[in-house]
Amino acid sequence: MRIITIQQLFSQWSGANAITQYSPTIFGYLGVTGMESQFLATGIYGIAKFTSCLAFALFIVDFLGRRRSLMTGIVLQIVTLAYVGTYLGITGNMSTAAVETSQAASRAGTAAIVAISIHAIAWSIGWFSMPYLVGSEIFPIRIRSFNVSVSMAFHWAFYFGSSRSMPRYYGKVSRVIGWALPKAVTVHKVAYPSPEDMRVERRDGKLLADSKKQEKEDAKIQSDMRIEDVSRI
């Protein structure tokens, strides 16, 4: 249960849903002027996020594997949010007119908008589906529905906290990820299970550390069964 709770924590506090909620304001900070343009940018961002979530959840995550997908998404989120945080930190003290007249700042703002969209795709690769996939795989059937319900309660609690805290972190994104996302990488590498290679009957709520060891045990059992069959003949 602790792993699922930590997954929900990092999934929400990686910022993807909070960015969606405040995207018109964020695009305004990145140089998109006018309400119509901000809402248009928000719509494009939402379409990119929806299509990437659908594609990775249905087709790609099982092909890449849980750990590889999650690590790829985390790294991309670190890079994109670091860039956006750096941009906001540099241009935060500049006036809107100064940013618009500066060719370098204008190009950097365009790159920051692209980075926000890449961040949404990165979240789709990693944190979007992992809590639900792993939560449905590591618990035994008799308690699975209860644990998934508790997991979703944490999901909405962390979503509420993240969305309420987001306005305080405008221009400070790089500081937040400097603390939070390296911890996410550490938790992922040390404690993250990879149950997709386990047989369903062997999951029974226990995170067996080494799938290769399981394969050897399975091979030994099958070999013993073949020997018994031959001896009977």
Coordinates of N, CA and C in Angstrom, one line a residue:
M1 N 0.8 -1.2 0.0 CA 0.0 0.0 0.0 C 0.9 1.3 0.0
R2 N 2.0 1.2 0.7 CA 2.9 2.4 0.7 C 3.4 2.7 -0.7
I3 N 3.7 1.7 -1.5 CA 4.2 2.0 -2.9 C 3.1 2.7 -3.7
I4 N 1.9 2.2 -3.6 CA 0.8 2.8 -4.3 C 0.5 4.3 -3.8
T5 N 0.6 4.5 -2.5 CA 0.4 5.8 -2.0 C 1.5 6.8 -2.5
I6 N 2.8 6.3 -2.5 CA 3.9 7.1 -3.0 C 3.7 7.4 -4.5
Q7 N 3.2 6.4 -5.2 CA 3.0 6.6 -6.6 C 1.9 7.7 -6.9
Q8 N 0.9 7.7 -6.1 CA -0.2 8.7 -6.3 C 0.4 10.1 -5.9
L9 N 1.2 10.1 -4.8 CA 1.8 11.4 -4.4 C 2.7 12.0 -5.5
F10 N 3.6 11.2 -6.1 CA 4.4 11.8 -7.1 C 3.7 12.0 -8.4
S11 N 2.7 11.2 -8.7 CA 1.9 11.4 -9.9 C 1.2 12.7 -9.9
Q12 N 0.6 13.1 -8.8 CA 0.0 14.4 -8.7 C 0.9 15.6 -8.5
W13 N 2.0 15.4 -7.7 CA 2.9 16.5 -7.4 C 4.0 16.6 -8.4
S14 N 3.9 15.8 -9.4 CA 4.8 16.1 -10.6 C 4.3 17.3 -11.4
G15 N 3.0 17.7 -11.1 CA 2.5 18.9 -11.7 C 1.6 18.8 -12.9
A16 N 1.5 17.7 -13.5 CA 0.8 17.6 -14.7 C -0.7 18.0 -14.6
N17 N -1.4 17.5 -13.6 CA -2.8 17.9 -13.5 C -3.0 19.4 -13.0
A18 N -2.1 19.8 -12.2 CA -2.1 21.2 -11.7 C -1.8 22.2 -12.9
I19 N -0.9 21.8 -13.8 CA -0.6 22.6 -14.9 C -1.8 22.7 -15.8
T20 N -2.5 21.5 -16.0 CA -3.8 21.5 -16.8 C -4.8 22.5 -16.2
Q21 N -4.9 22.5 -14.9 CA -5.9 23.3 -14.3 C -5.7 24.8 -14.4
Y22 N -4.4 25.1 -14.4 CA -4.0 26.5 -14.4 C -3.3 26.9 -15.7
S23 N -3.5 26.1 -16.8 CA -2.8 26.3 -18.0 C -3.0 27.7 -18.7
P24 N -4.2 28.3 -18.7 CA -4.3 29.6 -19.3 C -3.4 30.6 -18.6
T25 N -3.4 30.6 -17.3 CA -2.5 31.5 -16.5 C -1.0 31.2 -16.8
I26 N -0.7 29.9 -16.9 CA 0.7 29.5 -17.1 C 1.1 30.0 -18.5
F27 N 0.3 29.7 -19.5 CA 0.6 30.2 -20.9 C 0.7 31.7 -20.9
G28 N 0.0 32.4 -20.1 CA 0.2 33.9 -20.0 C 1.5 34.2 -19.5
Y29 N 2.0 33.5 -18.5 CA 3.4 33.7 -18.0 C 4.4 33.4 -19.1
L30 N 4.1 32.5 -20.0 CA 5.1 32.1 -21.0 C 5.0 32.9 -22.2
G31 N 4.2 34.0 -22.2 CA 4.2 34.9 -23.3 C 3.0 34.9 -24.3
V32 N 2.0 34.0 -24.0 CA 0.8 33.9 -24.8 C -0.1 35.0 -24.3
T33 N -0.4 36.0 -25.1 CA -1.2 37.2 -24.7 C -2.6 37.0 -25.3
G34 N -3.6 37.6 -24.5 CA -5.0 37.5 -24.9 C -5.7 36.3 -24.4
M35 N -6.9 36.4 -23.9 CA -7.6 35.3 -23.4 C -7.9 34.2 -24.5
E36 N -8.2 34.7 -25.7 CA -8.5 33.7 -26.7 C -7.3 32.8 -27.1
S37 N -6.1 33.5 -27.2 CA -4.9 32.8 -27.5 C -4.5 31.8 -26.3
Q38 N -4.7 32.3 -25.1 CA -4.4 31.4 -23.9 C -5.3 30.2 -23.9
F39 N -6.6 30.4 -24.2 CA -7.5 29.2 -24.2 C -7.3 28.3 -25.4
L40 N -6.8 28.9 -26.5 CA -6.5 28.1 -27.7 C -5.3 27.2 -27.4
A41 N -4.3 27.8 -26.7 CA -3.1 27.1 -26.3 C -3.4 26.0 -25.3
T42 N -4.4 26.3 -24.4 CA -4.8 25.3 -23.5 C -5.5 24.1 -24.2
G43 N -6.3 24.4 -25.2 CA -7.0 23.4 -25.9 C -6.0 22.5 -26.6
I44 N -5.0 23.1 -27.3 CA -4.0 22.3 -28.0 C -3.2 21.4 -27.0
Y45 N -2.9 22.0 -25.8 CA -2.2 21.3 -24.7 C -3.1 20.1 -24.3
G46 N -4.4 20.3 -24.1 CA -5.3 19.2 -23.6 C -5.4 18.1 -24.6
I47 N -5.4 18.5 -25.9 CA -5.5 17.4 -27.0 C -4.2 16.6 -27.0
A48 N -3.1 17.3 -26.9 CA -1.8 16.5 -26.9 C -1.7 15.6 -25.7
K49 N -2.2 16.1 -24.5 CA -2.2 15.3 -23.3 C -3.1 14.1 -23.4
F50 N -4.3 14.3 -23.9 CA -5.3 13.2 -24.0 C -4.9 12.1 -25.0
T51 N -4.4 12.5 -26.2 CA -4.0 11.6 -27.2 C -2.8 10.8 -26.7
S52 N -1.8 11.4 -26.1 CA -0.7 10.7 -25.6 C -1.0 9.8 -24.5
C53 N -1.9 10.2 -23.5 CA -2.4 9.3 -22.5 C -3.0 8.0 -23.1
L54 N -3.9 8.2 -24.0 CA -4.6 7.1 -24.7 C -3.6 6.2 -25.4
A55 N -2.7 6.7 -26.1 CA -1.7 5.9 -26.9 C -0.8 5.1 -26.0
F56 N -0.3 5.8 -24.9 CA 0.7 5.0 -24.1 C 0.0 4.0 -23.2
A57 N -1.2 4.3 -22.7 CA -2.0 3.4 -21.9 C -2.4 2.1 -22.6
L58 N -2.8 2.3 -23.9 CA -3.3 1.2 -24.6 C -2.3 0.4 -25.4
F59 N -1.2 1.0 -25.8 CA -0.3 0.4 -26.8 C 1.1 0.3 -26.4
I60 N 1.6 1.3 -25.6 CA 3.1 1.4 -25.5 C 3.6 1.0 -24.2
V61 N 2.9 1.2 -23.1 CA 3.4 0.9 -21.8 C 3.8 -0.5 -21.6
D62 N 3.0 -1.5 -22.1 CA 3.3 -2.9 -21.9 C 4.5 -3.3 -22.8
F63 N 4.6 -2.6 -23.9 CA 5.8 -2.9 -24.8 C 7.1 -2.4 -24.2
L64 N 7.1 -1.2 -23.6 CA 8.3 -0.7 -23.0 C 8.6 -1.3 -21.6
G65 N 7.6 -1.7 -20.9 CA 7.7 -2.2 -19.5 C 7.5 -1.1 -18.5
R66 N 7.1 -1.5 -17.3 CA 6.7 -0.5 -16.3 C 7.9 0.4 -15.9
R67 N 9.0 -0.2 -15.6 CA 10.1 0.6 -15.1 C 10.7 1.5 -16.2
R68 N 10.9 1.0 -17.3 CA 11.4 1.8 -18.4 C 10.5 3.0 -18.8
S69 N 9.2 2.7 -18.8 CA 8.3 3.8 -19.1 C 8.3 4.9 -18.1
L70 N 8.3 4.4 -16.8 CA 8.3 5.4 -15.7 C 9.6 6.2 -15.7
M71 N 10.7 5.6 -15.8 CA 12.0 6.3 -15.8 C 12.1 7.3 -16.9
T72 N 11.6 6.9 -18.1 CA 11.6 7.8 -19.3 C 10.8 9.0 -19.0
G73 N 9.6 8.8 -18.5 CA 8.7 9.9 -18.2 C 9.2 10.8 -17.1
I74 N 9.8 10.3 -16.0 CA 10.4 11.1 -15.0 C 11.5 12.0 -15.5
V75 N 12.4 11.4 -16.3 CA 13.6 12.2 -16.8 C 13.1 13.3 -17.7
L76 N 12.1 13.0 -18.6 CA 11.6 14.1 -19.4 C 10.9 15.2 -18.6
Q77 N 10.2 14.8 -17.6 CA 9.6 15.8 -16.7 C 10.6 16.7 -16.0
I78 N 11.7 16.1 -15.5 CA 12.7 16.8 -14.9 C 13.3 17.9 -15.9
V79 N 13.6 17.4 -17.1 CA 14.2 18.3 -18.0 C 13.3 19.5 -18.4
T80 N 12.0 19.1 -18.7 CA 11.1 20.2 -19.2 C 10.7 21.1 -18.1
L81 N 10.5 20.7 -16.9 CA 10.2 21.6 -15.8 C 11.4 22.4 -15.4
A82 N 12.5 21.8 -15.5 CA 13.8 22.6 -15.2 C 13.9 23.8 -16.1
Y83 N 13.6 23.5 -17.4 CA 13.7 24.6 -18.4 C 12.6 25.6 -18.2
V84 N 11.4 25.2 -17.9 CA 10.3 26.2 -17.7 C 10.6 27.0 -16.4
G85 N 11.1 26.3 -15.3 CA 11.4 27.0 -14.1 C 12.5 28.0 -14.3
T86 N 13.5 27.7 -15.1 CA 14.6 28.6 -15.4 C 14.1 29.8 -16.2
Y87 N 13.3 29.5 -17.2 CA 12.7 30.6 -18.0 C 11.9 31.6 -17.1
L88 N 11.1 31.1 -16.3 CA 10.3 31.9 -15.4 C 11.1 32.7 -14.4
G89 N 12.2 32.0 -13.9 CA 13.1 32.7 -13.0 C 13.8 33.8 -13.6
I90 N 14.2 33.7 -14.9 CA 15.0 34.8 -15.6 C 14.0 35.9 -16.0
T91 N 12.9 35.6 -16.5 CA 12.0 36.6 -17.0 C 11.0 37.1 -16.0
G92 N 11.0 36.6 -14.8 CA 10.1 37.0 -13.8 C 10.1 38.4 -13.4
N93 N 11.3 39.0 -13.5 CA 11.5 40.4 -13.1 C 11.4 41.4 -14.3
M94 N 11.2 40.8 -15.5 CA 11.1 41.6 -16.7 C 9.7 42.0 -17.0
S95 N 9.5 43.2 -17.5 CA 8.1 43.6 -17.9 C 7.7 42.8 -19.2
T96 N 6.3 42.8 -19.4 CA 5.8 42.2 -20.6 C 6.4 42.8 -21.9
A97 N 6.5 44.1 -21.9 CA 7.0 44.8 -23.1 C 8.5 44.4 -23.3
A98 N 9.2 44.3 -22.2 CA 10.6 43.9 -22.4 C 10.8 42.5 -22.9
V99 N 9.9 41.6 -22.5 CA 10.0 40.2 -23.0 C 9.6 40.1 -24.4
E100 N 8.6 40.9 -24.8 CA 8.1 40.9 -26.2 C 9.1 41.5 -27.2
T101 N 9.8 42.5 -26.7 CA 10.8 43.2 -27.6 C 12.1 42.4 -27.6
S102 N 12.4 41.5 -26.7 CA 13.6 40.8 -26.7 C 13.4 39.5 -27.5
Q103 N 14.2 39.4 -28.6 CA 14.1 38.2 -29.5 C 14.5 36.9 -28.8
A104 N 15.5 37.0 -27.9 CA 15.9 35.8 -27.2 C 14.9 35.4 -26.2
A105 N 14.3 36.3 -25.5 CA 13.2 36.0 -24.5 C 12.0 35.4 -25.2
S106 N 11.7 36.0 -26.4 CA 10.5 35.5 -27.1 C 10.7 34.1 -27.6
R107 N 11.9 33.8 -28.1 CA 12.2 32.4 -28.6 C 12.2 31.4 -27.4
A108 N 12.8 31.9 -26.3 CA 12.8 31.1 -25.1 C 11.4 30.8 -24.6
G109 N 10.5 31.8 -24.7 CA 9.1 31.6 -24.3 C 8.4 30.5 -25.2
T110 N 8.7 30.6 -26.5 CA 8.1 29.6 -27.4 C 8.6 28.2 -27.0
A111 N 9.9 28.1 -26.7 CA 10.5 26.8 -26.3 C 9.9 26.3 -25.0
A112 N 9.5 27.3 -24.1 CA 8.9 26.9 -22.8 C 7.5 26.3 -23.0
I113 N 6.8 26.9 -24.0 CA 5.4 26.4 -24.3 C 5.5 25.0 -24.9
V114 N 6.5 24.7 -25.7 CA 6.8 23.4 -26.2 C 7.1 22.4 -25.1
A115 N 8.0 22.9 -24.2 CA 8.4 22.1 -23.0 C 7.2 21.7 -22.2
I116 N 6.2 22.6 -22.0 CA 5.0 22.3 -21.2 C 4.3 21.1 -21.9
S117 N 4.2 21.2 -23.2 CA 3.5 20.1 -23.9 C 4.2 18.8 -23.8
I118 N 5.6 18.9 -23.9 CA 6.4 17.6 -23.8 C 6.2 17.1 -22.4
H119 N 6.1 18.0 -21.4 CA 5.9 17.5 -20.0 C 4.6 16.7 -19.9
A120 N 3.6 17.2 -20.6 CA 2.3 16.4 -20.5 C 2.5 15.0 -21.1
I121 N 3.2 15.0 -22.3 CA 3.5 13.7 -22.9 C 4.3 12.8 -22.0
A122 N 5.3 13.4 -21.3 CA 6.2 12.7 -20.4 C 5.4 12.1 -19.2
W123 N 4.4 12.8 -18.7 CA 3.5 12.3 -17.7 C 2.7 11.2 -18.2
S124 N 2.3 11.3 -19.4 CA 1.5 10.2 -20.0 C 2.3 8.9 -20.1
I125 N 3.6 9.0 -20.4 CA 4.5 7.9 -20.5 C 4.7 7.2 -19.1
G126 N 4.8 8.0 -18.1 CA 5.2 7.5 -16.8 C 4.1 7.4 -15.7
W127 N 3.9 8.6 -15.1 CA 3.0 8.6 -13.9 C 1.6 8.4 -14.1
F128 N 1.1 8.7 -15.4 CA -0.3 8.6 -15.6 C -0.9 7.3 -15.3
S129 N -0.4 6.2 -15.8 CA -1.0 4.9 -15.7 C -0.4 4.0 -14.7
M130 N 0.8 4.3 -14.2 CA 1.5 3.4 -13.3 C 0.8 3.1 -12.0
P131 N 0.2 4.1 -11.3 CA -0.5 3.7 -10.0 C -1.7 2.7 -10.2
Y132 N -2.3 2.8 -11.4 CA -3.5 2.0 -11.7 C -3.0 0.6 -12.2
L133 N -2.0 0.6 -13.0 CA -1.5 -0.7 -13.4 C -0.9 -1.5 -12.3
V134 N 0.0 -0.9 -11.5 CA 0.6 -1.7 -10.4 C -0.4 -2.0 -9.3
G135 N -1.3 -1.0 -9.1 CA -2.3 -1.3 -8.0 C -3.2 -2.4 -8.3
S136 N -3.4 -2.7 -9.6 CA -4.3 -3.8 -10.0 C -3.5 -5.1 -10.1
E137 N -2.2 -5.1 -10.0 CA -1.4 -6.2 -10.2 C -0.8 -6.8 -8.9
I138 N -0.5 -6.0 -7.9 CA 0.3 -6.4 -6.8 C -0.6 -6.9 -5.6
F139 N -1.9 -6.5 -5.6 CA -2.7 -6.9 -4.5 C -3.5 -8.2 -4.8
P140 N -3.6 -9.1 -3.8 CA -4.5 -10.3 -4.0 C -5.9 -9.9 -4.3
I141 N -6.6 -10.8 -5.0 CA -8.0 -10.4 -5.4 C -8.9 -10.1 -4.3
R142 N -8.7 -10.8 -3.1 CA -9.7 -10.7 -2.0 C -9.6 -9.2 -1.4
I143 N -8.5 -8.5 -1.5 CA -8.4 -7.2 -1.0 C -8.1 -6.1 -2.1
R144 N -8.2 -6.5 -3.3 CA -7.8 -5.6 -4.4 C -8.7 -4.4 -4.5
S145 N -10.0 -4.6 -4.5 CA -10.9 -3.5 -4.7 C -10.8 -2.5 -3.5
F146 N -10.6 -3.0 -2.3 CA -10.5 -2.1 -1.1 C -9.3 -1.2 -1.3
N147 N -8.1 -1.9 -1.6 CA -6.9 -1.1 -1.7 C -6.9 -0.1 -2.9
V148 N -7.5 -0.5 -4.0 CA -7.6 0.4 -5.1 C -8.5 1.6 -4.7
S149 N -9.5 1.4 -3.9 CA -10.4 2.5 -3.5 C -9.6 3.4 -2.6
V150 N -8.8 2.9 -1.6 CA -8.0 3.7 -0.8 C -7.0 4.5 -1.6
S151 N -6.4 3.8 -2.6 CA -5.5 4.5 -3.5 C -6.1 5.7 -4.2
M152 N -7.4 5.5 -4.7 CA -8.0 6.6 -5.3 C -8.4 7.8 -4.4
A153 N -8.6 7.4 -3.1 CA -8.8 8.5 -2.1 C -7.6 9.3 -2.0
F154 N -6.4 8.7 -1.9 CA -5.1 9.4 -1.9 C -4.9 10.2 -3.2
H155 N -5.4 9.6 -4.3 CA -5.2 10.3 -5.6 C -5.9 11.7 -5.5
W156 N -7.2 11.7 -5.0 CA -7.9 13.0 -5.0 C -7.4 13.9 -3.9
A157 N -6.9 13.3 -2.8 CA -6.4 14.2 -1.8 C -5.1 14.9 -2.3
F158 N -4.2 14.2 -2.9 CA -3.0 14.8 -3.5 C -3.3 15.7 -4.6
Y159 N -4.3 15.4 -5.4 CA -4.7 16.3 -6.5 C -5.2 17.6 -5.9
F160 N -6.0 17.6 -4.8 CA -6.5 18.8 -4.2 C -5.3 19.6 -3.6
G161 N -4.4 18.9 -3.0 CA -3.2 19.7 -2.4 C -2.4 20.3 -3.5
S162 N -2.1 19.6 -4.6 CA -1.3 20.1 -5.7 C -2.0 21.3 -6.3
S163 N -3.3 21.1 -6.6 CA -4.0 22.2 -7.3 C -4.1 23.5 -6.5
R164 N -4.2 23.3 -5.1 CA -4.3 24.5 -4.3 C -2.9 25.1 -4.1
S165 N -1.9 24.4 -4.2 CA -0.5 24.9 -3.9 C 0.1 25.5 -5.2
M166 N -0.4 25.2 -6.4 CA 0.2 25.6 -7.6 C 0.4 27.1 -7.7
P167 N -0.6 27.9 -7.4 CA -0.4 29.4 -7.6 C 0.8 29.9 -6.8
R168 N 1.2 29.2 -5.7 CA 2.3 29.7 -4.9 C 3.7 29.4 -5.5
Y169 N 3.7 28.5 -6.5 CA 4.9 28.1 -7.1 C 5.2 28.6 -8.5
Y170 N 4.4 29.6 -8.9 CA 4.7 30.2 -10.2 C 6.1 30.8 -10.1
G171 N 7.0 30.5 -11.1 CA 8.3 31.0 -11.1 C 9.3 30.3 -10.2
K172 N 8.8 29.3 -9.5 CA 9.6 28.5 -8.5 C 9.6 27.0 -8.9
V173 N 9.3 26.7 -10.1 CA 9.1 25.3 -10.5 C 10.4 24.6 -10.3
S174 N 11.5 25.2 -10.7 CA 12.8 24.5 -10.6 C 13.2 24.2 -9.2
R175 N 12.8 25.0 -8.2 CA 13.1 24.7 -6.8 C 12.3 23.4 -6.4
V176 N 11.0 23.4 -6.8 CA 10.2 22.3 -6.4 C 10.7 20.9 -7.0
I177 N 11.1 20.9 -8.3 CA 11.5 19.7 -8.9 C 12.9 19.3 -8.4
G178 N 13.7 20.4 -8.0 CA 15.0 20.1 -7.4 C 14.9 19.3 -6.1
W179 N 13.8 19.4 -5.4 CA 13.6 18.6 -4.2 C 12.8 17.3 -4.5
A180 N 11.7 17.4 -5.2 CA 10.8 16.3 -5.3 C 11.2 15.3 -6.3
L181 N 11.5 15.6 -7.5 CA 11.7 14.6 -8.6 C 12.9 13.7 -8.4
P182 N 14.0 14.2 -7.9 CA 15.1 13.2 -7.5 C 14.6 12.2 -6.5
K183 N 13.8 12.6 -5.6 CA 13.2 11.6 -4.7 C 12.4 10.5 -5.4
A184 N 11.6 11.0 -6.4 CA 10.8 10.1 -7.2 C 11.7 9.1 -7.9
V185 N 12.8 9.5 -8.5 CA 13.8 8.6 -9.1 C 14.3 7.6 -8.2
T186 N 14.7 8.1 -6.9 CA 15.2 7.2 -5.9 C 14.2 6.1 -5.5
V187 N 13.0 6.5 -5.3 CA 11.9 5.6 -4.9 C 11.7 4.6 -6.0
H188 N 11.7 5.1 -7.2 CA 11.5 4.2 -8.4 C 12.6 3.1 -8.5
K189 N 13.8 3.5 -8.4 CA 14.9 2.6 -8.6 C 15.0 1.6 -7.4
V190 N 14.7 2.0 -6.2 CA 14.9 1.2 -5.0 C 13.7 0.2 -4.8
A191 N 12.5 0.8 -4.8 CA 11.3 0.1 -4.3 C 10.3 -0.3 -5.4
Y192 N 10.5 0.2 -6.6 CA 9.4 0.0 -7.6 C 9.3 -1.4 -8.1
P193 N 8.2 -2.1 -8.0 CA 8.0 -3.4 -8.4 C 7.8 -3.5 -9.9
S194 N 8.2 -4.6 -10.5 CA 7.9 -4.8 -11.9 C 7.2 -6.1 -12.1
P195 N 5.9 -6.1 -11.8 CA 5.1 -7.4 -11.8 C 4.7 -7.9 -13.1
E196 N 4.9 -7.2 -14.2 CA 4.4 -7.7 -15.5 C 5.0 -9.0 -15.9
D197 N 6.2 -9.4 -15.4 CA 6.8 -10.6 -15.7 C 6.4 -11.8 -14.8
M198 N 5.6 -11.5 -13.8 CA 5.2 -12.5 -12.8 C 3.9 -13.2 -13.3
R199 N 3.7 -14.5 -13.0 CA 2.4 -15.1 -13.2 C 1.5 -14.6 -12.2
V200 N 0.2 -14.5 -12.6 CA -0.8 -14.0 -11.7 C -0.9 -14.7 -10.3
E201 N -0.8 -16.0 -10.4 CA -0.9 -16.8 -9.1 C 0.4 -16.6 -8.2
R202 N 1.4 -16.0 -8.7 CA 2.6 -15.8 -7.9 C 2.7 -14.4 -7.3
R203 N 1.7 -13.5 -7.7 CA 1.8 -12.1 -7.3 C 1.3 -12.1 -5.8
D204 N 0.1 -12.7 -5.6 CA -0.5 -12.8 -4.3 C -0.1 -11.7 -3.2
G205 N 0.1 -10.5 -3.7 CA 0.3 -9.4 -2.7 C 1.8 -9.3 -2.3
K206 N 2.7 -10.2 -2.8 CA 4.1 -10.1 -2.4 C 4.9 -9.6 -3.6
L207 N 5.8 -8.7 -3.3 CA 6.6 -8.2 -4.4 C 7.9 -9.0 -4.4
L208 N 8.0 -10.0 -5.3 CA 9.1 -10.8 -5.4 C 10.2 -10.0 -6.1
A209 N 11.4 -9.9 -5.5 CA 12.4 -8.9 -5.9 C 13.0 -9.2 -7.3
D210 N 13.2 -10.5 -7.5 CA 14.0 -10.8 -8.7 C 13.2 -11.7 -9.6
S211 N 12.7 -11.2 -10.8 CA 11.9 -12.0 -11.7 C 12.8 -13.1 -12.3
K212 N 14.1 -12.8 -12.5 CA 15.0 -13.8 -13.1 C 15.0 -15.1 -12.2
K213 N 15.1 -14.8 -10.9 CA 15.1 -15.9 -9.9 C 13.8 -16.7 -10.0
Q214 N 12.7 -16.0 -10.2 CA 11.4 -16.7 -10.4 C 11.5 -17.6 -11.7
E215 N 12.0 -17.1 -12.7 CA 12.1 -17.8 -14.0 C 12.9 -19.1 -13.8
K216 N 14.0 -19.0 -13.0 CA 14.8 -20.2 -12.7 C 14.0 -21.2 -11.9
E217 N 13.3 -20.7 -10.9 CA 12.5 -21.6 -10.1 C 11.4 -22.3 -11.0
D218 N 10.8 -21.5 -11.8 CA 9.8 -22.1 -12.7 C 10.4 -23.1 -13.7
A219 N 11.5 -22.8 -14.2 CA 12.2 -23.7 -15.1 C 12.6 -25.0 -14.4
K220 N 13.0 -24.9 -13.1 CA 13.4 -26.1 -12.3 C 12.1 -26.9 -12.0
I221 N 11.0 -26.3 -11.7 CA 9.8 -27.0 -11.5 C 9.3 -27.8 -12.7
Q222 N 9.4 -27.1 -13.9 CA 9.0 -27.7 -15.1 C 9.9 -28.9 -15.5
S223 N 11.2 -28.7 -15.2 CA 12.2 -29.8 -15.4 C 11.9 -31.0 -14.5
D224 N 11.6 -30.8 -13.3 CA 11.3 -31.9 -12.4 C 10.0 -32.6 -12.8
M225 N 9.1 -31.8 -13.3 CA 7.8 -32.5 -13.8 C 8.1 -33.3 -15.0
R226 N 9.0 -32.9 -15.9 CA 9.3 -33.7 -17.1 C 10.0 -35.0 -16.6
I227 N 10.9 -34.9 -15.7 CA 11.6 -36.1 -15.2 C 10.6 -37.1 -14.6
E228 N 9.7 -36.6 -13.8 CA 8.7 -37.4 -13.2 C 7.8 -38.1 -14.3
D229 N 7.5 -37.4 -15.4 CA 6.7 -37.9 -16.5 C 7.5 -39.0 -17.2
V230 N 8.8 -38.8 -17.4 CA 9.6 -39.8 -18.1 C 9.7 -41.0 -17.2
S231 N 9.9 -40.9 -15.9 CA 10.1 -42.0 -15.0 C 8.8 -42.9 -15.0
R232 N 7.7 -42.2 -15.1 CA 6.4 -43.0 -15.1 C 6.3 -43.8 -16.3
I233 N 6.8 -43.3 -17.5 CA 6.7 -44.0 -18.7 C 7.6 -45.2 -18.6

